[in-house]
């Protein structure tokens, strides 16, 4: 049975007085999602534990059944998605140019504006990024790649460790941070060396940026200089069991953005890159159509970032409108589900993204619905954060989502069944067969 999992990124939210004390999902007109809820079984989901605020990349790793310890870091996933070359032992992190200045002489540098809000031309950014590396300290070589716009990836080679903290506070008005070793960590010597060398590199960048002709020109024009390079979310490649081996079915990931291409590459999934247009519903309908037409993959993950982006704009009513558009885009999935006896469909989110909060993402559970010929029907007839709590699925966490999808696709193995060298969650099709010519000597 084919499984299609539709992921509405950042769908979950909080209640707002402007929406009659409802969430954007509750306030939106969602006839297709409500129909799906009535056809299937509903519940709540969290990729880790309720209350933990997850970024999309970590939530996807956990959702696909991998442990937190296997997560390689956002920087590495972006690098893989952009097709950058790096070594298997390299440490990679995200890097962005900021405007930062001290409140007082010799005081800490304060983030004046988040990097996403700073405006700079392509030529300016290219010149600034190119002039910061190569750089070497304590045997560690630094290479800064500008992926696009003001989005960079810093690769560190040599005796390096990913167990170091961020220098990016991810909030305006806060001091930029020194990198320090995480405590505890399994490689303290290299972590200490990496943190010291990284701080030296950031100081080197500060000196170069302060006197760079691009920034001198910006200041002369009354524009804020991009005078500090900040880093976040260091990571290193971890070897994990490919998705197909873990779940017994080839996986396809349909999404926009290099992050998801990196996730697919690291987990051994096929990636289909799509573009985001001006109509989220049309985009989603196109992606659902790709999923339904595909004949090579038994599991297809369809992703849209639209709800998360709407929430970050801080407009609950605007997010409700985006959700309404996405609901329209689910029409083809409902038609296929109601006309097929061999399709399992699920819709959920990776995390909640509040429209009004200092939190980037919040830790509430998100609604989940599954529908198909093997799925029980409960009495829930609305798809939203509150109605789903009364559903028959209860609360699922982490890899429980994949296990239940495997179960409803009729692919699950009986616990304890062992065919081949590893005990699997599914019945493998390639286990060693016993032949007629077997002898007593083996």
CSV table of C-alpha atoms in Angstrom, one decimal:
chain,number,residue,atom,x,y,z
A,1,UNK,CA,0.0,0.0,0.0
A,2,UNK,CA,1.4,3.4,-1.0
A,3,UNK,CA,1.8,6.0,1.8
A,4,UNK,CA,1.6,9.7,1.2
A,5,UNK,CA,2.5,11.9,4.2
A,6,UNK,CA,1.7,15.6,3.8
A,7,UNK,CA,3.7,17.9,6.1
A,8,UNK,CA,2.3,21.4,6.6
A,9,UNK,CA,5.4,23.0,8.2
A,10,UNK,CA,4.7,25.1,11.3
A,11,UNK,CA,0.9,24.5,11.1
A,12,UNK,CA,0.3,24.4,14.8
A,13,UNK,CA,-0.2,27.6,16.7
A,14,UNK,CA,-1.8,29.3,19.7
A,15,UNK,CA,-5.2,30.9,20.3
A,16,UNK,CA,-5.6,34.7,19.5
A,17,UNK,CA,-8.2,37.1,20.6
A,18,UNK,CA,-8.2,38.6,17.1
A,19,UNK,CA,-9.5,35.2,15.9
A,20,UNK,CA,-12.1,34.8,18.6
A,21,UNK,CA,-9.7,32.9,20.8
A,22,UNK,CA,-9.1,30.4,18.1
A,23,UNK,CA,-5.9,29.2,16.4
A,24,UNK,CA,-5.4,30.1,12.8
A,25,UNK,CA,-6.1,26.5,11.9
A,26,UNK,CA,-9.4,26.6,13.9
A,27,UNK,CA,-10.3,29.9,12.2
A,28,UNK,CA,-9.6,28.8,8.7
A,29,UNK,CA,-12.2,27.3,6.4
A,30,UNK,CA,-10.8,23.8,5.8
A,31,UNK,CA,-13.4,21.5,4.1
A,32,UNK,CA,-10.9,19.1,2.7
A,33,UNK,CA,-9.0,18.7,6.0
A,34,UNK,CA,-12.3,18.3,7.8
A,35,UNK,CA,-13.4,15.7,5.3
A,36,UNK,CA,-10.1,13.9,5.8
A,37,UNK,CA,-10.6,14.0,9.6
A,38,UNK,CA,-14.1,12.5,9.2
A,39,UNK,CA,-12.7,9.7,6.9
A,40,UNK,CA,-9.9,8.7,9.2
A,41,UNK,CA,-8.4,8.6,12.7
A,42,UNK,CA,-7.1,11.7,14.5
A,43,UNK,CA,-4.6,12.5,17.2
A,44,UNK,CA,-1.8,14.8,18.3
A,45,UNK,CA,1.9,14.5,17.4
A,46,UNK,CA,5.2,15.7,18.6
A,47,UNK,CA,8.5,14.7,17.0
A,48,UNK,CA,10.2,14.6,20.4
A,49,UNK,CA,8.5,15.4,23.7
A,50,UNK,CA,5.8,18.0,24.2
A,51,UNK,CA,7.2,21.3,25.2
A,52,UNK,CA,10.5,20.9,23.3
A,53,UNK,CA,10.8,23.5,20.6
A,54,UNK,CA,12.2,21.8,17.5
A,55,UNK,CA,13.6,23.2,14.2
A,56,UNK,CA,12.3,21.6,11.1
A,57,UNK,CA,15.4,19.7,10.3
A,58,UNK,CA,15.6,18.0,13.7
A,59,UNK,CA,11.9,17.3,13.7
A,60,UNK,CA,12.2,15.6,10.3
A,61,UNK,CA,15.1,13.3,11.5
A,62,UNK,CA,13.1,12.3,14.5
A,63,UNK,CA,9.9,11.9,12.5
A,64,UNK,CA,11.6,9.6,10.0
A,65,UNK,CA,12.7,7.4,12.9
A,66,UNK,CA,16.3,8.5,13.7
A,67,UNK,CA,17.7,9.4,17.1
A,68,UNK,CA,18.7,12.9,18.2
A,69,UNK,CA,22.3,11.6,18.4
A,70,UNK,CA,22.3,10.8,14.7
A,71,UNK,CA,21.4,14.4,13.7
A,72,UNK,CA,24.3,15.9,11.8
A,73,UNK,CA,23.5,19.5,12.2
A,74,UNK,CA,21.8,22.2,10.1
A,75,UNK,CA,25.0,23.4,8.5
A,76,UNK,CA,25.9,20.0,7.1
A,77,UNK,CA,22.4,19.5,5.7
A,78,UNK,CA,22.4,22.8,4.0
A,79,UNK,CA,25.9,22.1,2.6
A,80,UNK,CA,24.7,18.8,1.2
A,81,UNK,CA,21.6,20.4,-0.2
A,82,UNK,CA,23.6,23.1,-1.9
A,83,UNK,CA,26.0,20.4,-3.3
A,84,UNK,CA,29.0,21.9,-1.5
A,85,UNK,CA,32.1,19.8,-1.3
A,86,UNK,CA,33.3,18.8,2.2
A,87,UNK,CA,35.2,16.1,4.0
A,88,UNK,CA,33.4,13.4,6.1
A,89,UNK,CA,35.2,14.6,9.3
A,90,UNK,CA,34.7,18.3,8.6
A,91,UNK,CA,32.5,20.4,11.0
A,92,UNK,CA,30.0,22.6,9.3
A,93,UNK,CA,27.8,25.4,10.6
A,94,UNK,CA,25.5,28.1,9.3
A,95,UNK,CA,27.1,31.6,9.0
A,96,UNK,CA,25.5,35.0,8.3
A,97,UNK,CA,26.7,38.6,8.2
A,98,UNK,CA,25.2,40.9,10.9
A,99,UNK,CA,25.3,44.5,11.9
A,100,UNK,CA,26.7,44.5,15.4
A,101,UNK,CA,28.2,47.3,17.6
A,102,UNK,CA,28.9,47.8,21.3
A,103,UNK,CA,26.7,49.9,23.6
A,104,UNK,CA,29.8,51.3,25.2
A,105,UNK,CA,33.6,51.3,24.4
A,106,UNK,CA,35.0,47.9,25.0
A,107,UNK,CA,31.6,46.5,25.7
A,108,UNK,CA,30.1,43.4,24.2
A,109,UNK,CA,29.0,43.5,20.6
A,110,UNK,CA,25.2,43.7,20.3
A,111,UNK,CA,23.2,42.4,17.4
A,112,UNK,CA,21.5,45.4,16.0
A,113,UNK,CA,19.4,43.6,13.3
A,114,UNK,CA,18.7,40.1,12.4
A,115,UNK,CA,20.6,39.0,9.2
A,116,UNK,CA,17.3,38.3,7.3
A,117,UNK,CA,16.3,41.9,7.7
A,118,UNK,CA,19.6,43.4,6.4
A,119,UNK,CA,19.5,44.4,2.7
A,120,UNK,CA,22.6,44.2,0.6
A,121,UNK,CA,23.3,43.7,-3.1
A,122,UNK,CA,24.7,40.5,-4.6
A,123,UNK,CA,28.0,42.2,-5.5
A,124,UNK,CA,28.4,43.6,-1.9
A,125,UNK,CA,27.7,40.2,-0.3
A,126,UNK,CA,30.0,38.3,-2.7
A,127,UNK,CA,32.9,40.7,-2.0
A,128,UNK,CA,32.4,40.5,1.8
A,129,UNK,CA,32.2,36.7,1.9
A,130,UNK,CA,35.1,36.1,-0.4
A,131,UNK,CA,37.5,38.3,1.6
A,132,UNK,CA,37.1,36.4,4.9
A,133,UNK,CA,38.8,33.1,4.1
A,134,UNK,CA,41.0,31.1,3.8
A,135,UNK,CA,42.0,31.3,7.4
A,136,UNK,CA,44.0,28.8,9.6
A,137,UNK,CA,44.6,28.5,13.3
A,138,UNK,CA,45.8,25.7,15.5
A,139,UNK,CA,45.8,23.4,12.6
A,140,UNK,CA,42.2,24.1,11.8
A,141,UNK,CA,41.4,25.4,8.3
A,142,UNK,CA,38.4,27.6,7.8
A,143,UNK,CA,36.5,27.8,4.4
A,144,UNK,CA,33.5,30.1,4.1
A,145,UNK,CA,31.0,29.4,1.3
A,146,UNK,CA,28.3,31.8,0.3
A,147,UNK,CA,25.4,29.6,-0.6
A,148,UNK,CA,23.0,32.4,-1.6
A,149,UNK,CA,22.2,35.9,-0.5
A,150,UNK,CA,23.4,36.4,3.0
A,151,UNK,CA,23.4,32.7,3.7
A,152,UNK,CA,26.8,31.1,4.3
A,153,UNK,CA,28.2,27.8,5.4
A,154,UNK,CA,31.5,27.6,7.3
A,155,UNK,CA,33.5,24.4,6.9
A,156,UNK,CA,36.2,23.6,9.4
A,157,UNK,CA,38.8,20.9,8.7
A,158,UNK,CA,41.5,19.4,10.9
A,159,UNK,CA,41.4,18.5,14.6
A,160,UNK,CA,37.8,19.8,15.0
A,161,UNK,CA,34.8,19.0,17.0
A,162,UNK,CA,31.1,19.9,16.5
A,163,UNK,CA,30.6,20.2,20.2
A,164,UNK,CA,30.8,24.0,20.4
A,165,UNK,CA,28.2,26.6,21.0
A,166,UNK,CA,26.8,29.3,18.7
A,167,UNK,CA,27.9,32.9,18.3
A,168,UNK,CA,24.5,33.9,16.8
A,169,UNK,CA,22.0,34.8,19.6
A,170,UNK,CA,19.2,34.6,17.0
A,171,UNK,CA,17.6,37.7,18.5
A,172,UNK,CA,18.1,41.5,17.9
A,173,UNK,CA,19.3,43.5,20.9
A,174,UNK,CA,21.3,40.7,22.4
A,175,UNK,CA,25.1,40.4,22.6
A,176,UNK,CA,26.8,38.3,20.0
A,177,UNK,CA,28.2,35.2,21.8
A,178,UNK,CA,31.6,33.7,22.2
A,179,UNK,CA,31.9,30.1,21.1
A,180,UNK,CA,32.6,27.7,24.1
A,181,UNK,CA,32.9,23.9,24.3
A,182,UNK,CA,29.7,22.1,25.2
A,183,UNK,CA,29.7,20.4,28.6
A,184,UNK,CA,29.8,17.4,28.7
A,185,UNK,CA,31.1,16.3,25.3
A,186,UNK,CA,32.9,13.1,24.2
A,187,UNK,CA,35.9,15.0,22.6
A,188,UNK,CA,36.8,17.8,25.1
A,189,UNK,CA,40.3,18.5,23.7
A,190,UNK,CA,39.2,19.1,20.2
A,191,UNK,CA,36.1,21.0,21.3
A,192,UNK,CA,38.3,23.4,23.3
A,193,UNK,CA,40.6,23.8,20.3
A,194,UNK,CA,37.7,24.3,17.9
A,195,UNK,CA,36.0,27.0,20.1
A,196,UNK,CA,39.3,28.9,20.6
A,197,UNK,CA,40.1,28.8,16.9
A,198,UNK,CA,36.6,29.7,15.9
A,199,UNK,CA,36.6,32.8,18.2
A,200,UNK,CA,39.9,33.8,16.6
A,201,UNK,CA,38.4,33.4,13.2
A,202,UNK,CA,35.4,35.6,14.2
A,203,UNK,CA,37.7,38.3,15.5
A,204,UNK,CA,39.6,38.1,12.2
A,205,UNK,CA,36.4,38.6,10.3
A,206,UNK,CA,35.4,41.5,12.5
A,207,UNK,CA,38.7,43.3,11.7
A,208,UNK,CA,38.4,42.6,8.0
A,209,UNK,CA,34.7,43.7,7.8
A,210,UNK,CA,35.1,46.9,9.8
A,211,UNK,CA,37.5,48.4,7.2
A,212,UNK,CA,36.2,46.7,4.1
A,213,UNK,CA,35.5,49.0,1.2
A,214,UNK,CA,31.9,47.7,0.9
A,215,UNK,CA,31.1,48.6,4.5
A,216,UNK,CA,32.8,52.0,4.2
A,217,UNK,CA,30.6,52.7,1.2
A,218,UNK,CA,27.5,51.5,3.1
A,219,UNK,CA,28.2,53.8,6.0
A,220,UNK,CA,28.9,56.7,3.7
A,221,UNK,CA,25.4,56.1,2.3
A,222,UNK,CA,23.8,55.9,5.7
A,223,UNK,CA,23.3,52.1,5.5
A,224,UNK,CA,24.3,49.7,8.4
A,225,UNK,CA,27.6,47.9,7.8
A,226,UNK,CA,27.6,44.2,7.7
A,227,UNK,CA,30.5,44.0,10.2
A,228,UNK,CA,30.2,40.7,12.1
A,229,UNK,CA,30.1,37.1,10.9
A,230,UNK,CA,28.1,34.9,13.3
A,231,UNK,CA,27.8,31.1,13.3
A,232,UNK,CA,25.2,28.6,14.6
A,233,UNK,CA,24.4,24.9,14.8
A,234,UNK,CA,27.7,23.1,14.2
A,235,UNK,CA,27.5,19.5,13.1
A,236,UNK,CA,29.4,16.7,11.5
A,237,UNK,CA,28.3,13.8,9.2
A,238,UNK,CA,26.9,10.8,11.0
A,239,UNK,CA,26.5,7.5,9.2
A,240,UNK,CA,23.0,6.3,9.5
A,241,UNK,CA,21.0,3.4,8.2
A,242,UNK,CA,19.3,4.5,4.9
A,243,UNK,CA,15.6,5.1,5.0
A,244,UNK,CA,14.9,2.2,2.7
A,245,UNK,CA,16.7,-0.2,5.0
A,246,UNK,CA,15.1,1.2,8.1
A,247,UNK,CA,11.6,1.0,6.8
A,248,UNK,CA,11.7,-1.5,4.0
A,249,UNK,CA,10.3,0.9,1.3
A,250,UNK,CA,12.0,3.5,-0.9
A,251,UNK,CA,11.2,7.1,0.1
A,252,UNK,CA,10.6,10.2,-2.0
A,253,UNK,CA,10.8,13.7,-0.5
A,254,UNK,CA,9.1,16.5,-2.5
A,255,UNK,CA,10.0,20.0,-1.2
A,256,UNK,CA,11.5,23.3,-1.9
A,257,UNK,CA,14.8,24.5,-0.5
A,258,UNK,CA,18.3,22.9,-0.1
A,259,UNK,CA,17.7,21.9,3.5
A,260,UNK,CA,15.3,19.2,2.4
A,261,UNK,CA,17.6,18.1,-0.4
A,262,UNK,CA,20.2,17.7,2.2
A,263,UNK,CA,17.9,15.6,4.5
A,264,UNK,CA,17.1,13.4,1.5
A,265,UNK,CA,20.7,13.0,0.5
A,266,UNK,CA,21.9,12.1,4.1
A,267,UNK,CA,19.0,9.6,4.6
A,268,UNK,CA,19.2,8.0,1.1
A,269,UNK,CA,15.8,9.2,-0.1
A,270,UNK,CA,15.0,10.5,-3.6
A,271,UNK,CA,14.6,14.3,-3.7
A,272,UNK,CA,12.4,16.2,-6.1
A,273,UNK,CA,13.0,19.9,-5.9
A,274,UNK,CA,10.0,22.2,-6.5
A,275,UNK,CA,9.6,25.9,-6.4
A,276,UNK,CA,7.4,28.0,-4.2
A,277,UNK,CA,5.0,30.2,-6.2
A,278,UNK,CA,2.6,32.9,-5.1
A,279,UNK,CA,-0.3,30.5,-4.5
A,280,UNK,CA,0.4,28.0,-1.7
A,281,UNK,CA,-2.7,25.9,-2.6
A,282,UNK,CA,-1.7,25.5,-6.2
A,283,UNK,CA,1.9,24.6,-5.1
A,284,UNK,CA,0.6,21.9,-2.8
A,285,UNK,CA,-1.8,20.5,-5.4
A,286,UNK,CA,1.0,20.1,-7.8
A,287,UNK,CA,3.2,18.3,-5.2
A,288,UNK,CA,0.3,16.0,-4.2
A,289,UNK,CA,-0.1,15.2,-7.9
A,290,UNK,CA,3.5,14.3,-8.2
A,291,UNK,CA,3.2,12.0,-5.2
A,292,UNK,CA,0.1,10.3,-6.5
A,293,UNK,CA,1.6,9.8,-10.0
A,294,UNK,CA,4.9,8.4,-8.7
A,295,UNK,CA,5.2,4.6,-9.1
A,296,UNK,CA,8.8,4.1,-7.8
A,297,UNK,CA,8.4,4.9,-4.1
A,298,UNK,CA,6.2,3.3,-1.5
A,299,UNK,CA,6.5,6.2,0.8
A,300,UNK,CA,6.2,9.9,-0.4
A,301,UNK,CA,6.7,12.9,1.9
A,302,UNK,CA,5.1,16.1,0.6
A,303,UNK,CA,6.3,19.3,2.2
A,304,UNK,CA,5.2,22.9,2.2
A,305,UNK,CA,6.8,25.7,4.2
A,306,UNK,CA,3.9,28.1,3.7
A,307,UNK,CA,2.3,28.0,7.2
A,308,UNK,CA,5.6,28.5,8.9
A,309,UNK,CA,6.5,31.4,6.8
A,310,UNK,CA,3.0,33.0,7.4
A,311,UNK,CA,3.5,32.6,11.1
A,312,UNK,CA,6.9,34.3,11.1
A,313,UNK,CA,5.2,37.3,9.5
A,314,UNK,CA,3.2,37.7,12.8
A,315,UNK,CA,-0.2,37.8,11.3
A,316,UNK,CA,-2.7,35.2,12.6
A,317,UNK,CA,-5.4,36.1,10.1
A,318,UNK,CA,-2.8,35.9,7.3
A,319,UNK,CA,-1.8,32.5,8.5
A,320,UNK,CA,-5.4,31.4,8.5
A,321,UNK,CA,-5.7,32.5,4.9
A,322,UNK,CA,-2.6,30.5,3.9
A,323,UNK,CA,-4.1,27.4,5.6
A,324,UNK,CA,-7.4,28.0,3.7
A,325,UNK,CA,-5.4,28.0,0.4
A,326,UNK,CA,-3.5,24.9,1.4
A,327,UNK,CA,-6.7,23.1,2.2
A,328,UNK,CA,-7.8,23.7,-1.4
A,329,UNK,CA,-4.5,22.2,-2.5
A,330,UNK,CA,-5.4,18.9,-0.8
A,331,UNK,CA,-8.4,18.3,-3.1
A,332,UNK,CA,-6.5,15.8,-5.3
A,333,UNK,CA,-5.5,13.8,-2.2
A,334,UNK,CA,-9.1,13.5,-1.0
A,335,UNK,CA,-10.2,12.4,-4.5
A,336,UNK,CA,-7.5,9.8,-4.7
A,337,UNK,CA,-8.2,8.5,-1.2
A,338,UNK,CA,-11.9,8.2,-1.8
A,339,UNK,CA,-11.4,6.4,-5.1
A,340,UNK,CA,-8.7,4.0,-4.1
A,341,UNK,CA,-8.4,1.0,-1.9
A,342,UNK,CA,-4.7,1.0,-1.9
A,343,UNK,CA,-3.7,4.4,-0.6
A,344,UNK,CA,-2.8,5.5,3.0
A,345,UNK,CA,-2.8,9.2,3.5
A,346,UNK,CA,-1.6,11.2,6.5
A,347,UNK,CA,-1.4,15.0,7.3
A,348,UNK,CA,0.4,16.6,10.1
A,349,UNK,CA,3.1,19.2,10.9
A,350,UNK,CA,6.7,19.1,12.2
A,351,UNK,CA,6.2,21.7,14.9
A,352,UNK,CA,4.1,24.6,16.0
A,353,UNK,CA,5.1,28.1,14.9
A,354,UNK,CA,3.3,30.9,16.9
A,355,UNK,CA,2.4,34.1,15.2
A,356,UNK,CA,3.0,36.2,18.3
A,357,UNK,CA,5.8,35.0,20.5
A,358,UNK,CA,9.5,35.6,21.1
A,359,UNK,CA,9.9,31.9,20.4
A,360,UNK,CA,11.0,31.0,16.9
A,361,UNK,CA,9.1,27.7,17.2
A,362,UNK,CA,7.0,26.5,20.1
A,363,UNK,CA,6.7,23.1,21.8
A,364,UNK,CA,3.0,22.4,21.5
A,365,UNK,CA,1.7,19.2,19.9
A,366,UNK,CA,0.3,19.4,16.4
A,367,UNK,CA,-2.8,17.7,14.9
A,368,UNK,CA,-2.4,14.5,12.9
A,369,UNK,CA,-4.9,12.5,10.8
A,370,UNK,CA,-4.5,9.2,9.0
A,371,UNK,CA,-7.0,7.8,6.5
A,372,UNK,CA,-7.1,4.7,4.4
A,373,UNK,CA,-8.7,1.3,4.0
A,374,UNK,CA,-6.9,-0.1,7.1
A,375,UNK,CA,-7.4,2.9,9.4
A,376,UNK,CA,-10.2,3.0,12.1
A,377,UNK,CA,-12.6,5.9,11.9
A,378,UNK,CA,-13.1,7.9,15.0
A,379,UNK,CA,-15.8,10.6,15.7
A,380,UNK,CA,-13.7,13.6,15.0
A,381,UNK,CA,-15.0,15.7,12.1
A,382,UNK,CA,-12.7,18.8,12.3
A,383,UNK,CA,-9.0,19.0,11.7
A,384,UNK,CA,-7.4,21.4,14.3
A,385,UNK,CA,-5.3,21.3,17.4
A,386,UNK,CA,-8.2,21.0,19.8
A,387,UNK,CA,-10.5,18.6,17.9
A,388,UNK,CA,-7.7,16.2,17.2
A,389,UNK,CA,-7.1,15.7,20.9
A,390,UNK,CA,-10.4,13.7,21.0
A,391,UNK,CA,-9.3,11.3,18.3
A,392,UNK,CA,-8.5,7.7,18.4
A,393,UNK,CA,-4.8,8.0,17.7
A,394,UNK,CA,-4.1,9.7,21.0
A,395,UNK,CA,-0.6,11.3,21.3
A,396,UNK,CA,2.2,10.0,19.1
A,397,UNK,CA,5.8,10.9,19.4
A,398,UNK,CA,8.9,10.6,17.3
A,399,UNK,CA,9.2,7.4,15.3
A,400,UNK,CA,5.8,6.2,16.5
A,401,UNK,CA,4.5,8.0,13.5
A,402,UNK,CA,6.5,5.9,11.0
A,403,UNK,CA,5.7,2.7,12.9
A,404,UNK,CA,2.0,3.4,12.7
A,405,UNK,CA,2.2,4.3,9.0
A,406,UNK,CA,4.1,1.0,8.4
A,407,UNK,CA,1.4,-0.8,10.3
A,408,UNK,CA,-1.5,0.7,8.4
A,409,UNK,CA,0.3,0.1,5.1
A,410,UNK,CA,0.3,-3.6,6.1
A,411,UNK,CA,4.1,-3.8,6.0
A,412,UNK,CA,4.9,-4.4,9.7
A,413,UNK,CA,6.7,-7.5,10.9
A,414,UNK,CA,5.7,-9.2,14.1
A,415,UNK,CA,7.9,-8.1,16.9
A,416,UNK,CA,10.5,-10.8,17.4
A,417,UNK,CA,10.3,-12.1,13.9
A,418,UNK,CA,13.8,-12.5,12.5
A,419,UNK,CA,14.5,-13.0,8.9
A,420,UNK,CA,18.0,-12.2,7.9
A,421,UNK,CA,20.8,-10.8,10.0
A,422,UNK,CA,18.8,-7.9,11.5
A,423,UNK,CA,15.5,-7.7,13.3
A,424,UNK,CA,13.4,-5.3,11.3
A,425,UNK,CA,10.2,-3.4,11.8
A,426,UNK,CA,9.1,-4.8,8.4
A,427,UNK,CA,9.3,-8.2,6.7
A,428,UNK,CA,12.3,-8.1,4.5
A,429,UNK,CA,12.1,-9.4,1.0
A,430,UNK,CA,15.7,-10.3,0.6
A,431,UNK,CA,16.4,-12.6,3.5
A,432,UNK,CA,18.7,-15.7,2.8
A,433,UNK,CA,16.6,-18.5,1.4
A,434,UNK,CA,17.1,-22.2,2.4
A,435,UNK,CA,17.8,-24.2,-0.8
A,436,UNK,CA,17.3,-27.8,-1.8
A,437,UNK,CA,21.0,-28.4,-1.9
A,438,UNK,CA,21.7,-27.4,1.7
A,439,UNK,CA,23.8,-30.1,3.5
A,440,UNK,CA,24.2,-31.1,7.1
A,441,UNK,CA,27.7,-29.6,7.0
A,442,UNK,CA,26.1,-26.2,6.1
